Coordinates of C-alpha atoms in Angstrom, one line a residue:
Chain Y
M1419 CA 21.9 16.1 2.6
T1420 CA 21.5 19.2 4.9
D1421 CA 17.9 19.3 3.4
Y1422 CA 16.7 15.7 4.6
L1423 CA 13.0 16.8 5.8
K1424 CA 11.9 13.1 6.9
P1425 CA 11.8 12.4 10.8
L1426 CA 15.0 11.7 11.9
P1427 CA 15.9 9.7 15.0
K1428 CA 17.2 11.2 18.1
S1429 CA 19.9 8.8 19.9
D1430 CA 19.8 8.7 23.4
P1431 CA 22.7 7.1 25.9
V1432 CA 21.3 3.3 26.0
T1433 CA 20.5 3.2 22.0
A1434 CA 23.4 5.7 20.9
P1435 CA 25.9 2.7 19.9
F1436 CA 23.4 1.0 17.5
W1437 CA 23.4 4.7 15.9
E1438 CA 27.1 4.6 16.0
S1439 CA 27.3 1.2 14.8
L1440 CA 25.7 2.2 11.7
H1441 CA 27.6 5.3 11.3
R1442 CA 30.4 2.9 11.1
G1443 CA 28.6 0.8 8.9
K1444 CA 29.0 -2.1 11.2
V1445 CA 25.7 -2.9 12.8
E1446 CA 25.4 -3.9 16.0
V1447 CA 22.9 -5.2 18.3
Q1448 CA 22.9 -6.0 22.2
C1449 CA 22.7 -9.5 23.2
C1450 CA 21.9 -10.8 26.6
G1451 CA 24.7 -11.9 28.5
D1452 CA 22.2 -14.2 30.4
C1453 CA 19.2 -15.9 27.9
K1454 CA 21.4 -15.0 25.0
S1455 CA 18.9 -13.8 23.1
F1456 CA 19.6 -10.5 21.0
A1457 CA 17.3 -7.5 22.1
F1458 CA 15.8 -4.8 19.7
Y1459 CA 15.3 -1.6 20.3
P1460 CA 17.9 -1.3 22.6
R1461 CA 17.2 -1.3 26.4
A1462 CA 19.0 -1.5 29.7
L1463 CA 17.5 -4.9 30.5
C1464 CA 16.6 -7.8 28.3
P1465 CA 12.5 -8.0 27.6
A1466 CA 13.2 -11.3 26.9
C1467 CA 14.5 -12.3 30.8
G1468 CA 15.1 -9.3 33.0
S1469 CA 18.4 -9.4 32.8
R1470 CA 20.7 -6.0 32.9
K1471 CA 24.0 -8.0 30.9
L1472 CA 23.1 -6.9 27.8
A1473 CA 26.5 -6.6 25.8
W1474 CA 26.5 -4.6 22.2
T1475 CA 27.6 -7.3 19.8
P1476 CA 28.4 -7.3 15.7
V1477 CA 25.5 -9.0 13.4
S1478 CA 25.8 -10.0 10.1
G1479 CA 23.1 -7.5 8.6
N1480 CA 21.5 -10.3 7.0
G1481 CA 17.4 -12.0 7.8
H1482 CA 14.5 -11.5 6.1
I1483 CA 11.0 -10.1 5.6
Y1484 CA 8.8 -11.1 8.5
S1485 CA 5.9 -8.7 7.6
L1486 CA 5.3 -5.7 4.8
T1487 CA 2.7 -3.1 3.9
I1488 CA 3.6 -1.0 0.2
V1489 CA 2.4 2.5 0.5
T1490 CA 0.2 4.5 -2.1
P1491 CA 1.6 7.6 -3.2
G1492 CA 0.0 9.8 -1.3
R1493 CA -0.7 8.1 1.9
G1494 CA 2.4 8.0 3.8
P1495 CA 2.2 10.2 6.7
G1496 CA 3.7 13.8 6.7
T1497 CA 6.7 14.4 4.7
F1498 CA 6.2 11.1 3.1
K1499 CA 3.2 12.2 1.2
N1500 CA 4.6 13.1 -1.7
D1501 CA 6.7 9.8 -2.1
R1502 CA 6.3 7.5 -4.9
S1503 CA 4.8 3.6 -3.7
Y1504 CA 7.5 2.4 -1.1
V1505 CA 7.8 -0.8 1.1
V1506 CA 8.0 -0.4 4.7
A1507 CA 9.0 -4.2 6.7
L1508 CA 9.4 -5.5 9.8
V1509 CA 12.9 -7.2 9.1
E1510 CA 13.6 -10.6 11.5
L1511 CA 17.6 -10.6 11.8
E1512 CA 19.4 -14.3 11.7
E1513 CA 20.4 -13.7 15.3
G1514 CA 16.2 -13.6 15.9
C1515 CA 15.5 -9.8 16.8
R1516 CA 12.8 -7.7 14.4
M1517 CA 13.1 -4.5 13.6
M1518 CA 11.0 -1.9 10.9
S1519 CA 12.7 -0.5 8.2
N1520 CA 12.3 0.1 4.3
I1521 CA 13.1 -2.8 1.7
V1522 CA 14.9 -0.6 -1.2
D1523 CA 16.2 -1.4 -5.0
V1524 CA 12.7 -3.7 -5.1
A1525 CA 9.8 -3.2 -7.4
T1526 CA 6.7 -1.8 -4.9
N1527 CA 4.4 -4.4 -5.6
A1528 CA 3.4 -7.8 -3.9
D1529 CA 4.5 -9.9 -6.2
D1530 CA 7.9 -8.8 -6.5
V1531 CA 8.6 -8.0 -2.6
K1532 CA 7.5 -10.8 -0.3
I1533 CA 7.1 -12.1 2.9
G1534 CA 10.2 -14.5 4.1
M1535 CA 12.2 -12.9 0.9
P1536 CA 15.9 -12.8 2.2
V1537 CA 17.3 -9.1 2.6
E1538 CA 20.7 -8.0 3.8
I1539 CA 21.0 -4.4 5.2
V1540 CA 21.7 -1.0 3.1
Y1541 CA 23.3 1.3 5.0
D1542 CA 21.3 4.7 4.1
C1543 CA 23.5 8.1 5.3
V1544 CA 20.6 10.1 4.9
T1545 CA 22.6 13.0 6.8
E1546 CA 26.0 13.9 8.1
D1547 CA 25.3 12.5 11.6
V1548 CA 22.7 9.8 10.6
T1549 CA 22.5 6.8 9.0
L1550 CA 19.0 4.6 9.1
P1551 CA 19.3 0.8 8.7
K1552 CA 17.5 0.0 5.4
F1553 CA 17.3 -3.9 3.5
R1554 CA 17.1 -4.8 0.1
P1555 CA 16.8 -8.4 -1.4
V1556 CA 19.7 -10.8 -1.4
T1557 CA 20.3 -11.7 -5.3
Q1558 CA 22.4 -14.1 -6.2
S1559 CA 25.4 -11.6 -7.5
V1560 CA 25.6 -10.7 -3.8
T1561 CA 28.7 -11.8 -1.8
K1562 CA 28.2 -11.9 1.8
Chain K
M297 CA -17.9 -12.0 43.2
S298 CA -19.7 -13.3 46.5
G299 CA -20.1 -10.2 48.8
L300 CA -19.5 -7.8 46.2
R301 CA -22.1 -5.4 44.8
E302 CA -23.1 -6.3 41.3
A303 CA -22.9 -3.3 38.6
A304 CA -25.1 -2.5 35.6
V305 CA -24.9 -0.5 32.8
V306 CA -28.2 1.5 33.2
G307 CA -28.1 5.0 30.4
V308 CA -26.1 4.9 27.1
A309 CA -25.9 7.6 24.6
E310 CA -24.5 9.3 21.6
S311 CA -24.1 13.2 21.1
D312 CA -27.1 14.7 19.8
E313 CA -25.6 14.9 16.2
I314 CA -23.4 12.4 15.1
G315 CA -21.4 12.4 11.1
V316 CA -20.1 15.6 10.4
V317 CA -20.6 18.2 13.1
P318 CA -18.1 20.7 11.9
D319 CA -19.4 23.5 14.8
K320 CA -19.0 21.7 18.0
S321 CA -15.8 21.0 20.1
S322 CA -15.0 17.4 21.1
L323 CA -15.4 18.7 24.9
Q324 CA -19.3 20.0 23.7
L325 CA -20.0 16.7 22.1
Q326 CA -18.6 14.3 24.9
G327 CA -20.8 17.3 27.3
E328 CA -24.0 16.3 25.0
A329 CA -23.5 12.4 25.2
T330 CA -23.1 12.8 29.0
L331 CA -26.2 14.2 29.4
N332 CA -28.1 11.9 26.8
A333 CA -26.7 8.9 28.7
L334 CA -27.8 10.4 32.0
A335 CA -31.4 11.1 31.2
D336 CA -31.2 7.6 29.6
A337 CA -31.2 6.5 32.9
G338 CA -32.8 9.3 34.9
L339 CA -30.2 10.4 36.5
K340 CA -28.3 13.6 36.8
L341 CA -24.9 15.0 36.4
S342 CA -24.7 15.5 40.5
D343 CA -25.1 12.0 40.6
V344 CA -22.1 11.1 39.1
E345 CA -19.3 10.3 41.8
G346 CA -16.8 8.4 39.5
L347 CA -15.5 9.3 36.0
F348 CA -13.5 7.4 33.2
S349 CA -12.4 8.9 30.3
A350 CA -9.5 8.5 27.6
G351 CA -8.0 11.1 25.3
F352 CA -8.8 13.6 27.5
R353 CA -7.8 13.9 31.2
P354 CA -10.7 12.7 33.5
T355 CA -9.9 16.3 35.3
E356 CA -10.4 18.3 31.9
V357 CA -13.5 16.5 31.4
A358 CA -14.6 16.7 35.1
E359 CA -14.3 20.4 34.7
Y360 CA -16.2 21.1 31.6
L361 CA -19.3 19.0 32.9
G362 CA -19.1 20.8 36.4
I363 CA -18.6 17.6 38.1
Q364 CA -16.3 16.8 41.5
P365 CA -15.7 13.4 40.6
R366 CA -14.0 11.4 43.9
Y367 CA -13.2 8.1 41.9
F368 CA -11.1 8.7 37.9
D369 CA -9.8 6.5 36.2
G370 CA -7.9 7.9 32.8
T371 CA -6.5 4.7 31.6
H372 CA -5.5 5.7 27.6
V373 CA -4.7 2.5 25.4
G374 CA -6.3 3.7 22.2
G375 CA -9.9 2.7 21.1
S376 CA -10.1 -0.5 23.7
S377 CA -9.9 2.0 26.7
F378 CA -13.8 2.3 27.1
L379 CA -14.3 -1.5 27.2
V380 CA -11.4 -1.2 29.9
H381 CA -13.2 1.6 31.8
L382 CA -16.3 -0.5 31.6
G383 CA -14.7 -3.7 33.8
H384 CA -13.2 -0.8 36.1
A385 CA -16.1 1.0 36.9
A386 CA -17.9 -2.0 37.6
A387 CA -15.2 -2.9 40.0
A388 CA -15.5 0.2 41.3
I389 CA -18.9 -0.2 42.3
A390 CA -18.7 -3.8 43.4
S391 CA -16.0 -2.2 45.9
G392 CA -18.8 -0.5 47.3
R393 CA -16.5 2.7 46.5
I394 CA -18.9 4.6 44.1
D395 CA -22.9 4.1 43.3
V396 CA -22.8 5.6 40.0
A397 CA -19.9 5.7 36.8
L398 CA -19.9 7.5 34.4
I399 CA -18.0 6.4 30.7
V400 CA -17.7 9.3 28.2
G401 CA -15.3 9.3 25.4
G402 CA -15.6 10.4 21.6
E403 CA -14.0 13.7 19.9
S404 CA -14.1 16.0 16.5
G405 CA -12.3 13.3 14.6
R406 CA -13.3 15.0 11.3
S407 CA -14.0 18.5 12.0
R408 CA -10.8 18.4 14.3
V409 CA -12.4 20.9 16.9
G410 CA -10.6 21.6 20.1
L411 CA -8.8 17.5 19.8
P412 CA -7.3 16.4 23.1
A413 CA -3.3 16.7 23.3
G414 CA -1.8 13.7 21.5
F415 CA -4.7 12.8 19.3
S416 CA -3.7 10.6 16.3
G417 CA -1.8 12.6 13.8
S418 CA 0.6 14.5 16.1
H419 CA 4.0 13.0 16.1
S420 CA 6.3 11.2 19.1
S421 CA 9.4 12.9 19.6
A422 CA 11.9 12.2 18.0
Q423 CA 14.4 10.6 21.1
S424 CA 11.0 8.0 22.3
M425 CA 11.3 4.7 20.8
E426 CA 8.7 5.5 18.0
G427 CA 10.6 8.3 16.8
Q428 CA 14.0 6.7 16.9
F429 CA 12.9 2.9 15.5
E430 CA 9.9 3.8 13.6
N431 CA 8.9 7.5 12.5
P432 CA 12.2 7.3 9.9
Y433 CA 10.1 4.7 8.0
G434 CA 6.9 6.1 7.1
L435 CA 4.6 4.0 8.3
P436 CA 1.2 5.4 8.0
G437 CA 0.0 4.8 11.6
A438 CA -2.5 2.5 12.3
I439 CA -3.5 1.5 8.7
G440 CA 0.3 1.1 8.6
G441 CA 0.5 -1.3 11.7
Y442 CA -2.5 -3.2 10.9
A443 CA -1.7 -3.7 7.4
M444 CA 1.4 -5.5 8.1
A445 CA -0.4 -7.4 10.9
C446 CA -2.7 -8.8 8.0
A447 CA 0.0 -9.3 5.3
R448 CA 0.9 -12.2 7.6
H449 CA -2.0 -13.3 8.4
M450 CA -2.5 -14.0 4.5
H451 CA 0.3 -15.5 4.5
L452 CA 0.5 -18.0 6.9
Y453 CA -3.3 -19.1 7.2
G454 CA -4.4 -18.4 3.1
T455 CA -6.6 -15.7 4.5
T456 CA -8.1 -13.3 1.1
S457 CA -9.2 -9.6 0.4
K458 CA -12.3 -11.2 -0.4
H459 CA -12.5 -12.3 3.6
L460 CA -12.0 -8.8 4.5
A461 CA -14.6 -7.7 2.0
E462 CA -17.2 -10.1 3.4
I463 CA -16.5 -7.5 6.8
A464 CA -17.0 -4.9 5.2
V465 CA -20.3 -5.7 3.5
A466 CA -21.9 -7.1 6.4
A467 CA -21.3 -3.9 8.2
R468 CA -22.3 -1.6 5.9
K469 CA -26.1 -4.4 5.6
W470 CA -26.2 -3.6 9.2
A471 CA -25.9 -0.1 9.1
A472 CA -28.9 0.4 5.9
L473 CA -30.7 -0.7 9.2
N474 CA -30.0 2.2 11.5
P475 CA -30.9 5.8 10.6
R476 CA -27.5 7.2 12.5
A477 CA -25.5 5.6 10.6
Y478 CA -22.8 7.7 8.1
K479 CA -22.6 5.0 6.2
R480 CA -26.0 3.4 4.1
E481 CA -25.7 3.0 0.7
P482 CA -25.5 -0.8 -0.3
L483 CA -21.9 -1.8 -0.7
T484 CA -20.9 -5.2 -3.0
V485 CA -17.9 -7.3 -2.4
E486 CA -16.8 -6.7 -5.9
E487 CA -17.2 -2.9 -4.9
V488 CA -14.6 -3.2 -1.8
L489 CA -12.6 -5.3 -4.3
A490 CA -12.4 -2.3 -7.1
S491 CA -11.8 0.1 -3.7
P492 CA -8.4 2.5 -4.2
M493 CA -5.7 0.4 -2.2
V494 CA -4.3 2.6 0.5
S495 CA -1.8 0.6 2.2
W496 CA -1.3 -3.2 0.6
P497 CA -3.3 -4.8 1.4
F498 CA -5.9 -2.5 2.9
R499 CA -8.0 -0.8 0.4
K500 CA -10.3 2.2 1.3
F501 CA -13.3 -0.2 2.2
D502 CA -10.9 -1.8 4.6
C503 CA -10.8 1.3 6.4
C504 CA -13.0 2.7 9.4
L505 CA -14.8 5.6 8.6
V506 CA -13.4 9.5 10.2
T507 CA -16.5 11.1 11.7
D508 CA -17.3 13.2 14.4
A509 CA -19.2 11.8 17.8
A510 CA -19.1 10.7 21.4
G511 CA -20.3 8.7 23.5
A512 CA -21.4 8.0 27.1
V513 CA -22.4 4.9 29.7
V514 CA -23.7 5.7 33.0
L515 CA -23.4 2.6 35.9
T516 CA -24.3 1.8 39.0
S517 CA -25.1 -1.2 41.7
L518 CA -27.3 -3.9 39.8
N519 CA -30.3 -2.8 43.1
R520 CA -29.9 0.8 42.3
A521 CA -30.1 -0.1 38.6
R522 CA -33.6 -2.1 39.3
D523 CA -35.4 1.3 40.5
L524 CA -34.1 3.5 37.2
K525 CA -36.0 4.0 34.0
K526 CA -34.5 1.6 31.9
K527 CA -34.3 -2.0 31.6
P528 CA -30.5 -3.2 33.6
V529 CA -27.9 -4.8 31.4
R530 CA -25.6 -6.5 34.0
V531 CA -21.6 -6.9 33.5
I532 CA -20.9 -10.0 34.3
G533 CA -17.0 -10.8 32.9
W534 CA -14.8 -8.6 31.7
G535 CA -10.8 -8.8 30.8
E536 CA -8.0 -6.4 29.8
G537 CA -4.8 -7.5 28.1
S538 CA -1.1 -5.7 26.4
D539 CA 1.5 -7.0 24.9
H540 CA 3.3 -4.4 23.3
Q541 CA 2.6 -0.5 22.1
L542 CA 5.0 -0.1 19.2
I543 CA 4.0 -2.6 16.3
S544 CA 7.3 -3.6 15.5
Q545 CA 8.0 -4.9 19.4
I546 CA 4.9 -7.4 18.7
P547 CA 5.5 -10.6 19.6
D548 CA 3.4 -12.1 17.0
L549 CA 2.1 -10.4 14.4
T550 CA -1.1 -12.3 13.7
S551 CA -2.3 -12.5 17.4
G552 CA -3.5 -9.9 19.4
P553 CA -4.3 -9.8 23.5
G554 CA -7.8 -10.5 23.1
R555 CA -6.1 -14.1 23.8
I556 CA -5.5 -12.6 27.3
S557 CA -9.1 -10.4 27.9
G558 CA -11.3 -13.0 26.1
P559 CA -10.4 -15.7 28.1
D560 CA -10.7 -13.7 31.2
A561 CA -13.7 -12.8 30.8
F562 CA -15.5 -15.5 29.8
A563 CA -14.0 -17.4 32.9
M564 CA -15.1 -14.4 35.1
A565 CA -18.6 -14.1 33.5
G566 CA -18.8 -18.5 33.5
V567 CA -20.7 -18.4 30.4
R568 CA -19.1 -20.3 27.0
H569 CA -18.8 -18.8 23.4
E570 CA -21.8 -20.0 22.2
D571 CA -24.2 -18.5 24.6
I572 CA -23.4 -15.1 23.2
D573 CA -26.5 -14.0 21.2
V574 CA -24.8 -10.3 19.8
A575 CA -21.2 -9.2 19.8
Q576 CA -20.0 -5.9 19.4
I577 CA -15.9 -6.0 18.2
Y578 CA -14.5 -2.5 17.1
D579 CA -13.8 -2.5 13.6
S580 CA -11.0 -0.2 13.4
F581 CA -10.3 -2.2 9.9
T582 CA -12.0 -5.3 8.3
Y583 CA -8.5 -7.1 9.5
T584 CA -9.2 -6.0 13.5
V585 CA -12.7 -7.9 13.8
L586 CA -10.8 -11.3 11.8
T587 CA -8.2 -12.0 14.4
S588 CA -10.1 -11.0 17.0
L589 CA -12.9 -13.5 16.9
E590 CA -9.5 -15.8 16.8
D591 CA -8.1 -14.2 19.6
I592 CA -11.2 -14.3 21.5
G593 CA -12.3 -17.7 21.2
F594 CA -14.6 -18.2 18.8
C595 CA -13.0 -20.1 15.8
K596 CA -9.0 -20.9 16.1
K597 CA -6.0 -19.0 14.2
G598 CA -6.4 -18.9 10.7
E599 CA -10.1 -19.7 10.6
G600 CA -11.4 -16.3 11.0
G601 CA -12.0 -15.9 6.9
D602 CA -14.0 -19.2 7.2
F603 CA -16.0 -17.2 10.4
V604 CA -17.0 -14.6 8.7
S605 CA -18.1 -15.4 5.1
G606 CA -21.2 -16.3 3.6
G607 CA -23.3 -13.7 5.2
R608 CA -22.8 -15.0 8.4
I609 CA -22.0 -12.0 10.3
A610 CA -24.5 -10.1 8.3
P611 CA -28.1 -9.4 9.3
E612 CA -30.2 -12.8 9.4
G613 CA -26.5 -14.5 9.5
D614 CA -26.0 -16.9 12.9
F615 CA -23.4 -14.5 14.3
P616 CA -25.0 -10.8 14.8
L617 CA -21.8 -8.9 14.4
N618 CA -21.6 -5.1 15.2
T619 CA -25.4 -4.6 14.4
S620 CA -25.1 -0.8 14.7
G621 CA -22.8 -0.8 10.9
G622 CA -19.5 -0.2 12.9
G623 CA -16.6 1.8 12.6
L624 CA -17.0 0.8 9.1
S625 CA -20.1 2.1 8.2
Y626 CA -21.8 4.0 11.6
T627 CA -19.3 6.3 13.1
H628 CA -15.8 6.2 13.9
P629 CA -14.5 9.6 15.5
G630 CA -10.6 7.7 16.6
M631 CA -11.8 6.0 19.8
F632 CA -14.8 3.7 18.6
G633 CA -14.8 1.3 22.0
I634 CA -17.2 3.5 23.6
F635 CA -20.0 2.5 20.6
T636 CA -19.6 -0.8 20.9
I637 CA -21.3 -0.4 24.7
V638 CA -23.8 1.8 23.5
E639 CA -24.7 -0.6 20.9
S640 CA -24.9 -3.7 23.0
V641 CA -26.9 -2.4 25.6
R642 CA -29.3 -1.4 23.5
Q643 CA -29.7 -5.0 21.7
L644 CA -29.8 -6.4 25.3
R645 CA -32.7 -3.9 26.3
G646 CA -34.6 -4.6 23.1
D647 CA -34.6 -1.0 22.3
F648 CA -35.1 -1.6 18.8
I649 CA -38.2 -4.5 19.3
D650 CA -40.6 -2.4 16.7
Q651 CA -37.8 -2.1 13.8
G652 CA -37.4 -5.2 12.0
L653 CA -34.0 -6.7 11.8
R654 CA -32.6 -3.7 13.6
Q655 CA -33.2 -6.0 16.7
V656 CA -31.3 -8.9 17.3
A657 CA -34.4 -11.5 18.3
G658 CA -34.1 -12.2 21.9
A659 CA -30.9 -11.1 22.2
K660 CA -30.0 -11.6 26.7
L661 CA -25.7 -12.1 26.2
G662 CA -23.7 -9.8 24.3
L663 CA -20.1 -9.6 23.9
V664 CA -18.3 -6.4 23.7
H665 CA -14.8 -6.2 22.4
G666 CA -12.2 -3.2 21.7
T667 CA -8.3 -3.0 20.4
G668 CA -6.7 0.0 20.9
G669 CA -3.2 1.4 19.2
K670 CA -2.1 -1.2 16.8
L671 CA -3.3 -4.0 18.0
S672 CA -1.2 -3.3 21.1
A673 CA -4.0 -3.2 23.7
T674 CA -7.8 -5.1 24.5
G675 CA -10.6 -5.1 26.5
T676 CA -13.2 -7.6 26.3
V677 CA -16.8 -7.7 28.3
I678 CA -19.7 -10.0 28.2
L679 CA -22.9 -7.7 29.6
A680 CA -26.7 -9.5 30.1
A681 CA -29.9 -8.8 29.8
D682 CA -31.2 -8.6 33.6

């Protein structure tokens, strides 16, 4: 686990609750107490209305693929260069905010991973300290 | 603008050499472009009062050139910076604060000699918003960001890879007419569609070149311009806009801030879209042209694919676009915006009048538009032959 070579996030006081929620396996996102919109990435003020009343709120981890790109082997940046083909996506959570992530457990071609596809969060513990939010397609057999 | 002085472009140039220039640093390329643009105008380094640059800080460029500017602007919004500078320089001249402005940009993007700090390819810190919320997922830089935008445009509007290929092929046809272009050999739609996938849906020929080059633009007041060597090109309207920095924060992935800068430029110039004779629209990727045309308002959102089809933007088409060959086939060091201005001014002066299709016949009004970052910021400027 200690030889994970890809870029790792370093939390700051405002974003730490997000990373800690992932570490616990129960993702939380900020919700605005005034306009009720969900904000991501974490901030000190609501990007929709400017309110300071942002509260950490558990969310489902379910959403859909807003858009994606499929990276050809050798075309990734830095330590991704030697990876097989992989998917980078913008996932829109059902609460309305979007985050960048990878779609895992899917064939990496444009016929099998598509915009609009329902996805659910996967907690990827890449090091002892860091858990990244990844997403996989929701299948019929998976219960929420 | 009544009571204010109108500004005009009076000199434009590239560095002595463009393309693969392994023996010259980024600042040397900028120095060459500066001297060449001043010579084009019939002005001297000591005439420059205002300096506008991105990539390098204005102080770094001024030091290298040996000038002491009394006005500077280092607005750095990626490849659109120089379009934004053009508006800012015109405003500085209009205010009466300065008489002569220099905009200069470019770098050793291919040979990587003496690159400015923070040139693309360097990583943001792990605690930055990009470091926390994008870098862990391996998005391949600008290519990946624009590819995701294009994928959604295709999903919503039925835009196809063939639409994109039309843009690459038109750029190559223009480049074939330009002796300074890096890629001039013929290119077909079929060859574009058969080129290797880089980051789906972008293939190799959807992506701009990586070259060594710099460009420079010199402005002064219209009154003074009329006493100089070359026919002045008036700066009659400009706009700028931004709605995000990180691609994961874009409000609408299929729409860029050209929807802000485009209408502002047209409103200020008092002209209509159908009045534009020649357009230079930063083509970091084929898709960038398509969405920019829609955002600026040349067609409706979703209609860009049809707009560029059928050879319309190629030589002899009815919408001459990126007449140098653009970033796709002429040159692209890292931030292409400065070269859109160089080419537009040359077209509006009639510099290519004896060179057949290289000259857009009777071009009086030109639009230049740049997009920087990952669809993050735009600048739009409308130029007019005097």
